[in-house]
Amino acid sequence: MSAAKFSDQHVDTLLDKLSSDDQYREQFLGNPALCLAHLGVPVDPTQVPAIRRLPSKDAIKANREAMKAKMSGNAGLAIFLVD
């Protein structure tokens, strides 16, 4: 993945949107680099895998703290994008 770094605020915003907003989830799957750029997290589009999937909204809600711990300060996008 790219060198994208997530602050706690970035992670909270992203998890809020991915756990509640179907339209955002669709946009994120279609162009995660653009969605993250709008949040202030630059991602090199060439580093985004062609095949992507997201956990369900309920799974994100249920595992929010674990996801947040894995994503904060890291290139946490990898937990959502699968080669």
Tab-separated table of C-alpha atoms in Angstrom:
chain	number	residue	atom	x	y	z
A	1	MET	CA	0.000	0.000	0.000
A	2	SER	CA	0.937	3.621	-0.129
A	3	ALA	CA	2.475	5.639	2.664
A	4	ALA	CA	-0.896	7.069	3.735
A	5	LYS	CA	-0.953	7.915	7.429
A	6	PHE	CA	-4.168	8.075	9.402
A	7	SER	CA	-4.641	10.365	12.385
A	8	ASP	CA	-7.209	9.373	15.003
A	9	GLN	CA	-9.540	11.989	13.507
A	10	HIS	CA	-9.136	10.520	10.007
A	11	VAL	CA	-9.870	7.034	11.315
A	12	ASP	CA	-12.941	8.167	13.252
A	13	THR	CA	-14.344	10.029	10.249
A	14	LEU	CA	-13.694	7.144	7.881
A	15	LEU	CA	-15.164	4.504	10.202
A	16	ASP	CA	-18.212	6.697	10.883
A	17	LYS	CA	-18.888	7.006	7.163
A	18	LEU	CA	-18.158	3.372	6.310
A	19	SER	CA	-20.354	2.098	9.136
A	20	SER	CA	-23.390	4.206	8.297
A	21	ASP	CA	-23.447	5.650	4.779
A	22	ASP	CA	-24.215	3.291	1.870
A	23	GLN	CA	-23.477	5.967	-0.740
A	24	TYR	CA	-20.065	6.705	0.797
A	25	ARG	CA	-19.264	2.991	0.944
A	26	GLU	CA	-20.004	2.716	-2.780
A	27	GLN	CA	-17.889	5.783	-3.546
A	28	PHE	CA	-15.063	4.451	-1.387
A	29	LEU	CA	-15.038	1.118	-3.193
A	30	GLY	CA	-15.093	2.908	-6.541
A	31	ASN	CA	-12.290	5.362	-5.781
A	32	PRO	CA	-10.750	5.021	-2.324
A	33	ALA	CA	-7.861	7.360	-3.138
A	34	LEU	CA	-10.232	10.202	-3.989
A	35	CYS	CA	-12.435	9.597	-0.943
A	36	LEU	CA	-9.411	9.589	1.346
A	37	ALA	CA	-7.980	12.702	-0.304
A	38	HIS	CA	-11.223	14.480	0.604
A	39	LEU	CA	-10.572	13.449	4.225
A	40	GLY	CA	-7.016	14.794	4.042
A	41	VAL	CA	-5.231	11.457	3.629
A	42	PRO	CA	-3.200	11.353	0.411
A	43	VAL	CA	-3.059	7.927	-1.228
A	44	ASP	CA	-1.225	7.070	-4.415
A	45	PRO	CA	-3.975	5.702	-6.709
A	46	THR	CA	-1.476	3.337	-8.343
A	47	GLN	CA	-1.116	1.574	-4.973
A	48	VAL	CA	-4.837	0.762	-4.668
A	49	PRO	CA	-5.650	-2.847	-5.614
A	50	ALA	CA	-8.115	-3.400	-8.445
A	51	ILE	CA	-10.188	-5.808	-6.331
A	52	ARG	CA	-11.618	-4.258	-3.186
A	53	ARG	CA	-14.123	-5.168	-0.496
A	54	LEU	CA	-15.413	-3.741	2.747
A	55	PRO	CA	-16.584	-5.367	5.949
A	56	SER	CA	-20.304	-4.938	6.572
A	57	LYS	CA	-21.493	-1.822	8.370
A	58	ASP	CA	-22.343	-4.000	11.385
A	59	ALA	CA	-18.878	-5.586	11.378
A	60	ILE	CA	-17.264	-2.150	11.342
A	61	LYS	CA	-19.442	-1.025	14.240
A	62	ALA	CA	-18.738	-4.185	16.227
A	63	ASN	CA	-14.980	-4.065	15.634
A	64	ARG	CA	-14.471	-0.317	15.548
A	65	GLU	CA	-11.879	-0.078	18.330
A	66	ALA	CA	-9.793	-2.937	16.937
A	67	MET	CA	-9.908	-1.396	13.452
A	68	LYS	CA	-9.046	2.006	14.836
A	69	ALA	CA	-6.048	0.589	16.692
A	70	LYS	CA	-4.761	-1.058	13.502
A	71	MET	CA	-5.308	2.012	11.335
A	72	SER	CA	-4.174	4.946	13.483
A	73	GLY	CA	-0.744	6.164	12.450
A	74	ASN	CA	-0.351	3.431	9.840
A	75	ALA	CA	-1.140	2.773	6.239
A	76	GLY	CA	-4.413	1.375	7.553
A	77	LEU	CA	-6.126	1.322	4.194
A	78	ALA	CA	-4.897	-2.241	3.732
A	79	ILE	CA	-7.595	-3.616	6.053
A	80	PHE	CA	-10.242	-2.525	3.539
A	81	LEU	CA	-8.562	-3.249	0.227
A	82	VAL	CA	-7.765	-6.771	-0.819
A	83	ASP	CA	-5.648	-7.855	-3.800
